[in-house]
XYZ file of C-alpha atoms in Angstrom:
723
model
C -74.851 -34.648 52.324
C -75.495 -33.895 55.791
C -74.178 -30.002 55.300
C -76.487 -29.441 52.575
C -79.621 -30.814 54.064
C -78.582 -28.814 57.358
C -78.729 -25.701 55.205
C -82.232 -26.626 53.817
C -83.086 -27.076 57.546
C -82.089 -23.803 58.060
C -84.174 -22.196 55.690
C -86.997 -24.186 56.182
C -87.373 -24.074 59.701
C -86.062 -20.658 60.384
C -87.147 -18.616 57.332
C -84.956 -15.867 55.915
C -83.068 -13.928 58.607
C -84.152 -10.191 59.127
C -80.296 -9.339 58.523
C -77.684 -11.249 56.497
C -75.146 -9.529 59.095
C -73.331 -12.133 61.554
C -71.375 -11.179 64.388
C -67.697 -11.889 64.769
C -68.333 -14.240 67.545
C -70.685 -15.970 65.225
C -68.431 -16.196 62.119
C -65.748 -17.521 64.768
C -67.813 -20.028 66.201
C -69.034 -21.319 63.047
C -65.152 -21.674 62.306
C -64.852 -24.095 65.314
C -67.754 -26.058 64.433
C -66.420 -26.649 61.153
C -63.076 -27.552 62.716
C -64.671 -30.332 64.644
C -66.249 -31.488 61.693
C -62.530 -31.959 60.246
C -61.030 -33.533 63.451
C -61.628 -37.014 65.130
C -64.831 -37.670 66.977
C -64.366 -37.125 70.558
C -67.129 -35.376 72.253
C -64.939 -34.853 75.422
C -62.239 -33.185 73.608
C -64.995 -30.943 71.645
C -66.978 -30.114 74.445
C -64.118 -28.685 75.922
C -62.837 -26.812 72.766
C -66.357 -24.978 72.824
C -65.873 -24.190 76.159
C -62.351 -22.452 75.676
C -63.295 -20.923 72.598
C -66.514 -19.568 74.033
C -64.605 -18.285 77.364
C -62.070 -16.390 74.840
C -64.601 -14.873 73.046
C -66.623 -13.829 76.040
C -63.495 -12.247 78.029
C -62.622 -10.362 74.677
C -65.935 -8.598 74.654
C -65.599 -8.172 78.267
C -62.285 -6.506 78.494
C -64.039 -3.279 76.834
C -67.505 -3.393 78.351
C -67.780 -0.903 81.352
C -70.664 -2.948 83.116
C -69.018 -6.348 82.594
C -66.107 -8.389 84.035
C -63.747 -11.093 81.966
C -64.279 -14.168 83.204
C -60.578 -15.587 83.165
C -58.413 -12.819 81.689
C -57.116 -10.895 84.810
C -58.636 -13.637 87.417
C -57.989 -16.190 89.107
C -60.262 -19.461 88.042
C -59.509 -22.768 89.671
C -56.666 -21.973 90.948
C -54.942 -20.688 87.612
C -53.993 -16.921 87.606
C -54.024 -14.607 84.750
C -52.003 -11.335 84.908
C -53.563 -8.463 83.185
C -53.879 -4.531 83.275
C -56.761 -3.563 81.223
C -56.079 -1.102 78.203
C -57.751 2.264 77.803
C -61.263 1.935 76.256
C -60.592 2.344 72.493
C -62.447 4.921 70.194
C -64.046 2.451 68.085
C -64.800 -0.284 70.466
C -66.745 -2.670 67.799
C -63.632 -2.849 65.521
C -61.287 -3.230 68.456
C -63.375 -6.198 69.734
C -63.400 -8.033 66.264
C -59.982 -7.683 65.930
C -59.435 -9.149 69.474
C -61.897 -11.959 69.081
C -60.339 -12.911 65.595
C -56.739 -13.132 66.711
C -57.828 -14.852 69.725
C -59.922 -17.568 67.862
C -57.469 -17.895 65.102
C -54.440 -18.727 67.593
C -56.639 -21.164 69.620
C -58.327 -23.140 66.479
C -54.859 -23.201 65.159
C -53.345 -24.891 68.438
C -56.488 -27.028 69.436
C -56.682 -28.666 66.038
C -53.214 -28.806 65.259
C -53.280 -32.487 65.270
C -56.680 -33.011 63.238
C -56.876 -35.308 60.493
C -58.215 -32.047 58.403
C -55.732 -29.762 59.879
C -54.710 -28.540 56.438
C -58.504 -27.640 55.825
C -58.758 -25.924 58.910
C -55.754 -23.892 58.574
C -57.091 -22.909 55.124
C -60.482 -22.293 56.328
C -59.660 -19.733 59.377
C -56.925 -18.418 57.257
C -59.286 -17.024 54.361
C -61.544 -15.521 57.282
C -58.760 -13.468 58.671
C -57.692 -12.464 55.131
C -61.719 -11.493 54.650
C -61.448 -9.352 57.807
C -57.985 -7.779 56.480
C -56.064 -9.140 59.412
C -52.401 -10.017 59.356
C -51.534 -13.723 60.718
C -48.178 -12.750 60.770
C -48.506 -11.052 63.815
C -47.786 -13.197 66.531
C -46.711 -11.074 69.774
C -48.924 -11.236 73.081
C -47.634 -7.802 74.269
C -51.156 -6.946 74.432
C -50.548 -2.907 74.948
C -49.082 -2.872 71.748
C -52.068 -3.469 69.802
C -55.765 -5.456 69.281
C -54.195 -8.194 67.607
C -51.610 -8.704 70.300
C -53.984 -8.532 72.888
C -56.295 -11.351 71.169
C -53.065 -13.413 70.941
C -52.557 -12.866 74.646
C -56.278 -13.920 75.613
C -55.220 -17.312 73.150
C -52.000 -17.762 75.111
C -53.788 -17.806 78.405
C -56.616 -19.905 77.534
C -54.087 -22.572 76.095
C -52.136 -22.243 79.254
C -55.357 -22.712 81.485
C -55.956 -25.821 79.561
C -52.660 -27.284 79.901
C -53.150 -27.486 83.667
C -56.725 -29.015 83.708
C -55.878 -32.380 83.637
C -56.876 -33.325 80.514
C -53.446 -34.588 79.573
C -53.890 -32.329 75.945
C -49.995 -32.424 75.468
C -50.252 -36.362 75.167
C -53.232 -35.802 72.846
C -55.763 -36.699 75.821
C -54.624 -40.490 76.216
C -55.922 -42.288 79.310
C -52.857 -42.682 81.990
C -53.900 -45.757 83.625
C -57.579 -47.521 82.396
C -57.260 -50.818 81.235
C -60.362 -52.478 79.714
C -61.356 -55.771 81.663
C -62.816 -57.857 78.843
C -61.049 -58.844 75.831
C -61.933 -57.254 72.155
C -64.956 -58.415 70.436
C -64.101 -59.461 67.050
C -66.469 -58.196 64.566
C -65.705 -60.469 61.948
C -67.042 -63.318 63.427
C -70.295 -63.605 64.945
C -71.257 -64.039 68.814
C -69.502 -63.064 71.294
C -67.574 -66.149 73.279
C -64.536 -64.607 74.946
C -66.206 -61.709 77.207
C -65.499 -62.303 80.636
C -67.637 -59.977 82.290
C -71.257 -58.958 80.993
C -71.506 -55.736 83.570
C -68.167 -54.199 81.909
C -67.168 -52.458 78.898
C -65.879 -54.429 75.732
C -63.654 -53.063 73.326
C -64.509 -53.749 69.616
C -61.811 -54.806 66.779
C -62.021 -53.650 63.419
C -60.873 -54.849 60.028
C -61.528 -50.985 59.163
C -62.130 -48.782 61.773
C -64.027 -45.285 60.531
C -64.804 -43.010 63.487
C -68.103 -40.986 63.791
C -66.611 -38.231 62.183
C -65.775 -40.258 59.263
C -62.209 -40.323 59.661
C -60.270 -43.744 58.645
C -58.477 -44.739 61.670
C -57.071 -48.329 60.282
C -57.260 -51.688 61.707
C -57.203 -52.551 65.277
C -59.125 -51.698 68.343
C -60.110 -48.232 69.532
C -59.058 -47.398 73.110
C -61.710 -46.243 75.521
C -61.909 -41.984 74.739
C -61.824 -40.164 78.058
C -61.990 -43.049 80.471
C -60.261 -40.556 82.989
C -62.095 -37.257 82.104
C -63.729 -36.882 85.212
C -60.691 -35.424 86.596
C -60.589 -32.482 84.077
C -61.106 -28.863 85.441
C -65.049 -28.264 85.213
C -66.607 -24.926 84.620
C -69.777 -24.664 87.278
C -69.489 -28.583 88.818
C -68.949 -28.308 92.568
C -66.775 -30.183 94.944
C -70.278 -30.959 96.775
C -71.270 -33.249 93.792
C -67.761 -34.757 93.665
C -67.160 -38.337 94.611
C -63.745 -39.902 94.278
C -63.831 -43.631 93.777
C -60.533 -45.878 93.481
C -59.781 -48.951 91.475
C -56.816 -50.892 91.248
C -55.223 -48.062 92.818
C -56.087 -45.382 90.517
C -58.531 -42.520 91.411
C -61.670 -41.926 89.225
C -63.541 -38.825 89.814
C -67.429 -38.965 89.486
C -69.623 -35.941 89.903
C -73.297 -35.967 89.940
C -72.732 -39.893 90.832
C -76.017 -41.949 89.623
C -75.010 -45.119 91.522
C -74.468 -48.476 89.400
C -76.375 -49.270 86.398
C -78.243 -52.657 85.817
C -76.224 -55.470 86.708
C -76.817 -58.892 85.404
C -78.141 -61.571 87.720
C -75.853 -64.742 87.485
C -78.315 -67.171 89.473
C -82.065 -66.711 89.141
C -83.955 -67.868 86.774
C -86.024 -64.794 86.251
C -86.046 -64.193 82.221
C -87.359 -60.577 81.762
C -87.900 -60.094 85.263
C -84.144 -59.543 85.571
C -83.652 -55.500 85.367
C -80.554 -56.030 83.166
C -82.013 -58.063 80.635
C -85.177 -55.955 80.423
C -82.962 -53.281 79.486
C -81.014 -54.964 77.031
C -84.070 -57.106 75.719
C -85.885 -53.628 75.058
C -82.824 -52.792 72.916
C -83.440 -55.526 70.731
C -87.209 -55.489 70.236
C -86.904 -51.824 69.150
C -84.509 -52.728 66.704
C -87.680 -54.626 64.787
C -89.102 -50.847 64.370
C -86.257 -50.450 61.532
C -87.769 -51.166 58.536
C -89.856 -49.061 55.904
C -91.962 -52.293 55.621
C -93.189 -51.719 59.026
C -96.929 -50.219 58.366
C -97.368 -48.985 61.964
C -98.250 -44.954 61.401
C -97.586 -42.736 64.079
C -98.396 -38.918 64.502
C -95.283 -37.369 65.554
C -96.438 -33.597 65.723
C -96.030 -31.774 68.871
C -99.908 -32.270 69.171
C -99.115 -35.818 69.671
C -95.491 -36.514 70.988
C -93.497 -34.568 73.745
C -94.542 -32.865 76.546
C -93.264 -35.267 78.915
C -94.434 -34.698 82.656
C -92.018 -36.820 84.802
C -88.734 -38.977 84.862
C -88.780 -42.053 86.620
C -85.944 -42.256 89.367
C -86.486 -45.448 90.666
C -86.055 -48.841 88.291
C -89.272 -50.196 89.185
C -90.920 -47.217 87.643
C -88.975 -47.578 84.055
C -91.328 -50.202 82.644
C -94.139 -47.523 82.794
C -91.871 -44.800 81.017
C -91.193 -46.933 77.908
C -93.637 -48.503 75.523
C -91.447 -51.901 75.261
C -93.229 -53.249 72.367
C -94.396 -50.593 70.321
C -91.510 -47.941 71.118
C -91.747 -44.404 72.552
C -92.641 -42.485 75.742
C -95.597 -41.155 77.789
C -95.454 -37.812 76.127
C -98.753 -36.595 75.613
C -98.308 -33.622 73.063
C -99.693 -30.086 73.519
C -103.204 -29.125 72.624
C -101.853 -25.516 71.113
C -98.923 -23.784 69.603
C -98.418 -20.910 72.215
C -97.346 -18.619 69.298
C -100.229 -19.232 66.629
C -102.711 -20.104 69.333
C -103.793 -22.840 67.045
C -103.511 -26.941 67.304
C -100.239 -28.780 66.036
C -100.982 -30.088 62.487
C -100.907 -33.805 62.654
C -97.759 -35.389 61.230
C -98.230 -38.860 60.093
C -95.379 -40.820 59.243
C -94.305 -44.464 59.080
C -92.914 -45.776 62.437
C -90.011 -47.384 60.461
C -89.076 -44.493 58.916
C -89.466 -42.167 61.806
C -87.177 -44.434 63.918
C -84.385 -44.655 61.503
C -84.500 -40.938 60.822
C -84.356 -40.031 64.454
C -81.366 -42.614 64.969
C -79.322 -40.973 61.985
C -80.202 -37.462 62.857
C -79.122 -37.214 66.214
C -76.111 -40.054 65.683
C -73.788 -37.037 64.942
C -72.484 -39.139 62.078
C -69.913 -38.019 59.075
C -69.861 -34.251 58.655
C -71.118 -33.442 61.923
C -70.021 -31.823 65.136
C -70.355 -34.174 67.758
C -73.307 -34.009 70.502
C -72.185 -30.982 71.928
C -71.482 -29.475 68.677
C -74.905 -30.280 67.394
C -76.599 -28.195 70.105
C -74.188 -24.970 69.031
C -75.814 -25.651 65.438
C -79.295 -25.456 67.068
C -78.632 -22.186 69.003
C -77.196 -20.876 65.949
C -80.373 -21.776 63.820
C -82.932 -20.335 66.581
C -80.700 -17.219 66.814
C -81.507 -16.806 62.704
C -85.176 -16.998 63.566
C -86.733 -13.708 62.548
C -89.184 -14.301 65.560
C -86.327 -14.696 68.272
C -85.980 -11.668 70.358
C -82.535 -11.356 71.795
C -83.675 -10.428 75.684
C -81.421 -12.182 78.009
C -83.850 -14.296 79.590
C -86.564 -12.770 78.000
C -86.723 -9.799 79.740
C -85.140 -6.458 79.542
C -83.524 -4.597 76.614
C -82.478 -6.395 73.537
C -79.235 -7.242 73.398
C -76.822 -6.789 70.283
C -76.046 -9.724 68.252
C -72.351 -9.649 69.746
C -73.445 -9.333 73.574
C -76.137 -11.999 72.864
C -73.773 -14.367 71.234
C -70.888 -14.250 73.638
C -73.064 -14.715 76.418
C -75.205 -17.705 74.911
C -71.920 -19.293 73.672
C -70.163 -19.162 77.060
C -73.446 -20.619 79.094
C -73.771 -23.228 76.355
C -70.210 -24.175 76.275
C -69.309 -24.097 79.603
C -72.674 -26.431 80.055
C -71.656 -28.794 77.273
C -67.837 -29.042 78.977
C -69.502 -29.972 82.524
C -71.551 -32.679 81.001
C -68.451 -34.238 79.349
C -66.770 -34.115 82.906
C -69.736 -35.423 84.693
C -70.523 -38.304 81.905
C -67.389 -39.301 81.223
C -66.319 -39.772 85.009
C -69.511 -42.018 85.368
C -68.541 -44.009 82.173
C -65.241 -44.540 83.218
C -65.962 -45.360 86.546
C -68.894 -47.886 86.085
C -67.400 -49.077 82.881
C -70.521 -50.221 81.673
C -71.406 -52.613 78.887
C -72.634 -51.893 75.085
C -75.812 -53.292 73.765
C -73.640 -55.146 71.177
C -71.629 -57.018 73.571
C -74.514 -57.445 75.939
C -77.119 -58.958 73.528
C -74.424 -61.073 71.742
C -72.755 -62.315 75.085
C -76.057 -63.500 76.363
C -76.813 -65.112 73.181
C -73.779 -67.180 73.775
C -75.270 -68.067 76.570
C -78.721 -69.397 75.693
C -82.060 -68.361 77.202
C -83.001 -67.718 80.646
C -86.567 -68.190 80.565
C -87.597 -71.851 80.916
C -85.627 -74.904 82.428
C -87.485 -77.300 80.284
C -86.368 -75.605 76.959
C -83.089 -76.183 75.466
C -80.094 -74.145 75.844
C -80.985 -72.560 79.075
C -78.581 -70.428 81.189
C -79.253 -67.768 84.178
C -77.556 -65.288 81.942
C -79.097 -65.986 78.705
C -81.791 -63.774 76.982
C -85.167 -63.942 78.016
C -87.679 -65.441 75.508
C -90.300 -63.098 74.264
C -92.979 -64.542 71.727
C -92.605 -62.720 68.320
C -89.289 -60.676 69.378
C -86.968 -63.463 71.081
C -87.102 -67.208 70.296
C -85.254 -70.282 69.835
C -84.377 -71.712 66.211
C -86.449 -75.105 65.886
C -86.162 -77.672 63.345
C -87.029 -76.551 59.617
C -86.448 -72.983 60.799
C -84.851 -70.771 58.084
C -82.123 -70.035 60.413
C -81.258 -73.975 61.584
C -78.497 -74.053 58.844
C -77.306 -76.643 56.584
C -76.500 -78.966 59.346
C -78.864 -77.808 61.855
C -75.960 -76.486 63.682
C -78.167 -73.491 64.840
C -81.311 -75.562 66.456
C -81.589 -74.417 69.732
C -79.871 -71.221 69.425
C -81.795 -67.658 70.123
C -82.958 -65.755 67.473
C -84.398 -62.248 67.090
C -86.583 -60.267 65.127
C -84.571 -57.214 64.690
C -82.578 -54.952 62.185
C -80.632 -57.452 59.595
C -77.379 -55.241 59.909
C -74.922 -53.749 57.406
C -74.390 -57.227 55.724
C -77.600 -56.811 53.800
C -76.794 -53.722 52.354
C -74.350 -54.083 49.727
C -75.174 -50.593 48.280
C -76.703 -48.191 50.602
C -78.242 -45.846 47.765
C -80.343 -48.630 46.507
C -80.611 -51.222 49.466
C -82.319 -51.327 52.649
C -81.571 -53.619 55.173
C -85.059 -54.417 56.469
C -86.178 -56.526 59.660
C -86.434 -60.094 59.838
C -85.411 -63.036 62.162
C -81.561 -63.289 62.743
C -79.195 -65.192 65.128
C -79.119 -63.020 68.210
C -75.466 -63.628 68.168
C -75.167 -61.820 64.815
C -77.195 -58.641 66.393
C -76.162 -55.013 65.115
C -76.962 -51.653 66.178
C -78.175 -49.530 63.642
C -74.806 -48.170 62.657
C -72.382 -48.214 60.001
C -70.259 -51.776 59.981
C -66.974 -49.482 60.248
C -68.105 -47.944 63.437
C -70.907 -49.926 65.140
C -70.618 -48.290 68.469
C -68.844 -45.341 70.017
C -65.376 -46.678 71.690
C -66.322 -45.678 75.084
C -68.314 -47.294 78.137
C -72.317 -46.941 77.884
C -73.247 -45.708 81.459
C -74.721 -43.026 81.278
C -75.527 -41.709 78.053
C -73.734 -38.537 76.640
C -76.513 -37.976 74.005
C -79.174 -38.022 76.742
C -77.149 -35.448 79.307
C -75.985 -33.061 76.535
C -79.446 -32.752 75.079
C -81.071 -32.185 78.395
C -78.662 -30.128 79.724
C -78.407 -27.750 76.474
C -82.173 -27.604 76.532
C -82.439 -26.259 80.246
C -79.725 -23.822 79.062
C -81.845 -22.658 75.950
C -84.771 -22.541 77.801
C -83.054 -20.476 80.627
C -80.992 -18.191 78.397
C -83.877 -17.322 76.019
C -86.595 -17.102 78.517
C -88.750 -19.428 76.633
C -89.171 -23.152 76.658
C -90.409 -23.174 72.876
C -88.450 -23.130 69.431
C -89.204 -19.509 68.100
C -92.685 -19.513 66.403
C -93.616 -22.651 68.606
C -92.157 -25.085 66.111
C -88.652 -26.452 64.975
C -88.590 -28.572 61.889
C -86.051 -30.708 60.341
C -86.857 -32.317 56.889
C -85.493 -35.848 55.334
C -86.302 -36.184 51.992
C -87.489 -39.334 50.503
C -84.261 -41.724 49.664
C -82.075 -39.194 50.406
C -81.133 -38.626 53.903
C -80.036 -42.224 55.669
C -76.167 -42.669 55.266
C -75.563 -46.513 55.299
C -78.842 -47.517 53.881
C -81.504 -46.300 51.646
C -84.411 -44.228 53.072
C -86.522 -42.660 54.164
C -89.272 -44.232 52.174
C -91.276 -41.207 52.176
C -90.543 -37.683 52.775
C -90.363 -37.120 56.870
C -90.086 -34.005 59.045
C -88.900 -34.173 62.548
C -90.937 -31.591 64.668
C -90.747 -30.449 68.234
C -92.310 -27.737 70.090
C -89.732 -27.006 72.776
C -86.128 -27.740 73.398
C -87.307 -30.267 75.977
C -88.958 -32.132 73.600
C -86.091 -31.966 70.827
C -83.839 -33.437 73.912
C -86.236 -36.316 74.992
C -86.652 -37.403 71.007
C -82.447 -37.431 70.922
C -82.500 -39.904 73.915
C -84.964 -42.196 72.312
C -82.883 -41.933 69.021
C -80.015 -43.815 70.981
C -82.273 -46.660 71.856
C -83.458 -47.021 68.361
C -79.772 -46.971 67.352
C -78.587 -49.809 69.424
C -76.346 -47.789 71.267
C -78.256 -47.174 74.898
C -80.614 -49.290 77.022
C -82.984 -47.284 79.264
C -80.741 -47.063 82.080
C -78.224 -45.108 80.435
C -80.729 -43.025 79.159
C -83.359 -41.831 82.167
C -80.321 -41.109 84.654
C -78.360 -39.060 81.888
C -81.595 -37.220 81.287
C -81.708 -36.192 84.957
C -78.094 -35.292 85.435
C -78.510 -33.306 82.290
C -81.132 -31.371 83.861
C -79.302 -30.818 87.141
C -76.112 -29.748 85.123
C -77.944 -27.687 83.028
C -79.722 -25.249 85.667
C -76.542 -25.293 87.586
C -74.306 -24.338 84.946
C -76.464 -21.705 83.633
C -76.995 -19.877 87.045
C -73.019 -20.187 87.419
C -72.915 -18.078 83.942
C -75.599 -16.078 84.860
C -73.153 -14.902 88.143
C -70.380 -14.300 85.459
C -72.592 -12.050 83.356
C -73.386 -10.295 86.430
C -70.030 -9.500 87.778
C -68.671 -6.093 87.580
C -65.628 -4.181 88.889
C -67.491 -3.429 91.969
C -68.544 -7.003 92.776
C -65.855 -9.046 91.417
C -64.103 -10.859 94.005
C -61.540 -13.009 91.999
C -59.153 -10.118 90.816
C -55.694 -11.742 90.139
C -52.409 -10.609 90.935
C -51.464 -7.892 88.561
C -48.538 -8.789 86.083
C -46.945 -6.143 84.249
C -45.752 -7.268 80.954
C -42.359 -5.614 80.893
C -40.636 -5.825 78.475
C -42.635 -4.827 75.522
C -41.769 -3.594 71.931
C -44.486 -0.618 72.411
C -43.608 0.925 75.691
C -43.033 0.094 79.563
C -45.481 -0.075 82.555
C -44.429 2.096 85.416
C -45.025 -0.274 88.338
C -44.474 2.031 91.208
C -46.713 3.899 93.584
C -46.919 7.160 93.406
C -49.857 9.793 93.822
C -51.562 11.826 91.389
C -50.216 13.292 87.765
C -46.493 13.520 87.622
C -43.892 14.350 84.949
C -42.090 11.338 83.317
C -38.988 11.017 81.219
C -37.505 8.138 79.156
C -33.858 8.573 77.945
C -31.233 6.259 75.994
C -28.972 4.774 77.938
C -26.338 7.714 76.534
C -28.396 10.179 77.833
C -30.580 11.250 74.941
C -34.251 12.232 75.561
C -36.614 9.651 73.857
C -40.052 11.135 75.205
C -41.466 13.068 78.297
C -45.117 13.148 79.321
C -47.414 13.780 82.188
C -48.559 10.002 83.608
C -51.754 9.745 86.247
C -50.443 7.267 88.756
C -53.731 7.378 90.770
C -54.943 4.114 89.650
C -53.536 1.312 87.997
C -49.592 1.675 87.061
C -49.569 3.740 83.978
C -48.226 2.613 80.655
C -45.996 4.802 78.871
C -46.063 3.952 74.832
C -42.258 4.272 73.282
C -41.921 3.772 69.512
C -39.818 0.724 68.529
C -36.199 2.065 68.080
C -34.550 -1.514 68.331
C -33.630 -0.569 72.140
C -32.919 -3.152 74.894
C -32.937 -0.692 77.795
C -34.259 2.639 78.680
C -34.250 4.878 81.762
C -37.306 5.789 83.159
C -37.108 9.123 85.323
C -39.981 10.289 87.589
C -40.019 13.611 89.130
C -42.343 15.501 91.438
C -44.371 18.541 90.367
C -41.511 20.691 91.969
C -38.632 18.751 89.915
C -37.342 16.324 92.692
C -36.382 13.032 91.026
C -38.509 10.403 92.816
C -37.377 7.396 90.670
C -34.515 6.705 87.911
C -34.107 3.237 86.834
C -33.393 1.125 83.759
C -36.039 -0.914 81.978
C -36.080 -3.427 79.445
C -38.160 -2.577 76.634
C -37.162 -5.744 74.393
C-alpha cells in the first residue's frame, strides 16, 4: 500500500517530469532502495549501503571525467589503499559509464544483500535490469583493462574490500562483539514492567512474534540491540577532533559529537514533573492523548502557519519553552509567502487527531519502506523529478547533466547518512538510554511521585497531571472487578493495539488506561526499534539530510516552494483505520520537513524531547560538515589530489600486460610466445604511466616481453604471466 501511495505522492507533488529519461545512477539507486525494502530494517547497515553504493557510482563516473578524481579507486582513504591505473578515455564515454556503473552496482548489491530475507526478489530485480540494459551477468572478471564490465566488477570488489576493514563486522552479519543489556527483557504479553533494574538504561523487549520495521517476521524471542558498537565503523567525514572514546566493562565505545548524558531520573527527591526525566516521558504520554479522530481540535498545518523554527534550545531549562506540553507542537511560526509564487500559503485545516497519526505513520518507515536514510534518498529522487528543479550545484554555475548531478548528490547524501549512523549509534551504544515504553511502564510500577499524602507514592513514580495522569479511584471503570487497581496510575492516552481487532475498520481511540499498559503508537509485533533511544536517529538523519539538500541545491525550499504528501481517507494508516478525512502533509523547506519528522517520533511514542533536540543539533553539524567534505571531493583534480595510492599493476590479465618499467619516450615492444614465435609488436609510450599492451587471449600462461631502444638495442627481455 505504501508504495502505491508514494507513486501518487510523486505525481501530485512534482507533476510530470520534463523527461522520462533517468540516469543510470538513478536506475541503480532505485534498485538499492528496493533492495533495502526487501531486507531487514537496520538503519545503520543501510546508511552504510547507501554510502558505499553511492561511492561506487561516483568513482565510476569520475574515472572518465578529466576534471574530476575518484574518491576511493586509485586512492588511499581511511588507511585503505586501492591500486589503479586509469584506462584510456573511451570513444563513447556515456556508454562506458553506463556499463561500468551497472556492473559495479550489480555486484555490490548482490553481495550486500546476499543474506536478505527477500534476496531472491532482489536478485530477480537486478538481473532484470541488467538484461534490459543488455549486459551479461556471467562476466565476473575484475581485470579492469580488459573491458568496462571488468572495470565495474573491480570497483565493486574494492568497495567490498573497503567495507571488510571498516569495523562494521559485516562478515558476522554486523553482530555486536561485547555489548550486553543491563535490564532484563520486558515481556509484552503481560502488563507493567516489574522486573526493570535501571530506569535510565535500555531494555530489550520480548515478543511472541516479532516483525521488524520492514515487515519481516523474525519469530519469537527478544531482538538484540542493533548497532550498539557502530561508533567504531569507519566514517565518511567525521573527524577525530569530534571523537571521544569511552570505556565500560573494559570495552571501548566510540562517540562522535558526544552530546553529554541524557535526562536521568532522580531517585530521592519529591519533585514530580519538575524532574526533567519525568517531564520528558510525561510529555510523551500527554501527546499520546492526541491520537484519535474524535479529537475535535483543528490545526492549520500549512507552511503559512507551521514550520520556520528560529532556534533550538541547547540547555535543558529552555526545553519546556520549545514544546507545547499539553497541546502538542513546537514554536514554528510559518512563513508569510511562498517565495516561488510570491503568494501566501493557503491554509490547510485538519483535525489534530488525523495529523498526528498520519505524521507518526509517514515518518515511521514501517513495512515497504527504506529506513530513515533511504527515505531521504526517496525525497531527493522526487525533488530531482520536479520540472522546476534546476540542476546547478549549490544553485550556481552551469546546469549539470542528470548523471553528474545524481552521482554527486548521492555521494553527498550517502556519506552524510553514514556519518549520522556512526555518530548516533555510537551515542546510543554508550549512553544505552531507555525507551518510553520501558520508562512509562517502569515508573507506573513505582506509583506516583507528586504527593506524599496520596496513595502509592514513590520518588521514581509518574508525576500526576490532572486530566492526563491520575490515580484510579473507587468507582473508576479501571478499578477492576475486585478493586485491585485502586491507587494505581492511569493515563489519558491511545488505548493500544489490543483495541484494534481489524485495522481496516477499527480505530483504538483515546481513553483512560492503566499506565502499566501504555503502548507507543506502533504495531503490536514491533512496538519500538530494537536499540537505545538517545539520541533520535530520525531527528538526526532528517536534519542532516535537510542541510545537505539545502546546500547541494542552493535553495532551502522544495521546488516550487512547497512539498506535499497526501494521505487518503481511511486508506493510509497501517495498524488502525484512518485518517478520518483526506489530509496532506505540507512543507516549505527541507528543514521544515525534518522538524516535522522529529515531532512524529514523540507522537509515535518512540522518543522523548531529550532524544529529539540533541539529535537535531548533531544532525545540523554533521550535515554541514559532510557536505563540505563532499564538496572537496568534487573539486579534487589530478593536479590538486594529495591522496594518490601506490600504483598496482594487475598482471596477469586475460587481455594483455602492463610494462611496469621506467623508460623514456616511445619505444618498440615485441611480445613472443615462449617458443620464440612473435605474437605482436608495436610502439608504446613510456613517458607517463607504465603502458598497457593488449594481447588477444590465446590460452597462454607466459609470454616474453622485449623492449628495445630506437637503435634496436634490447633494454628488457623478461617473461610475464598473462593468465
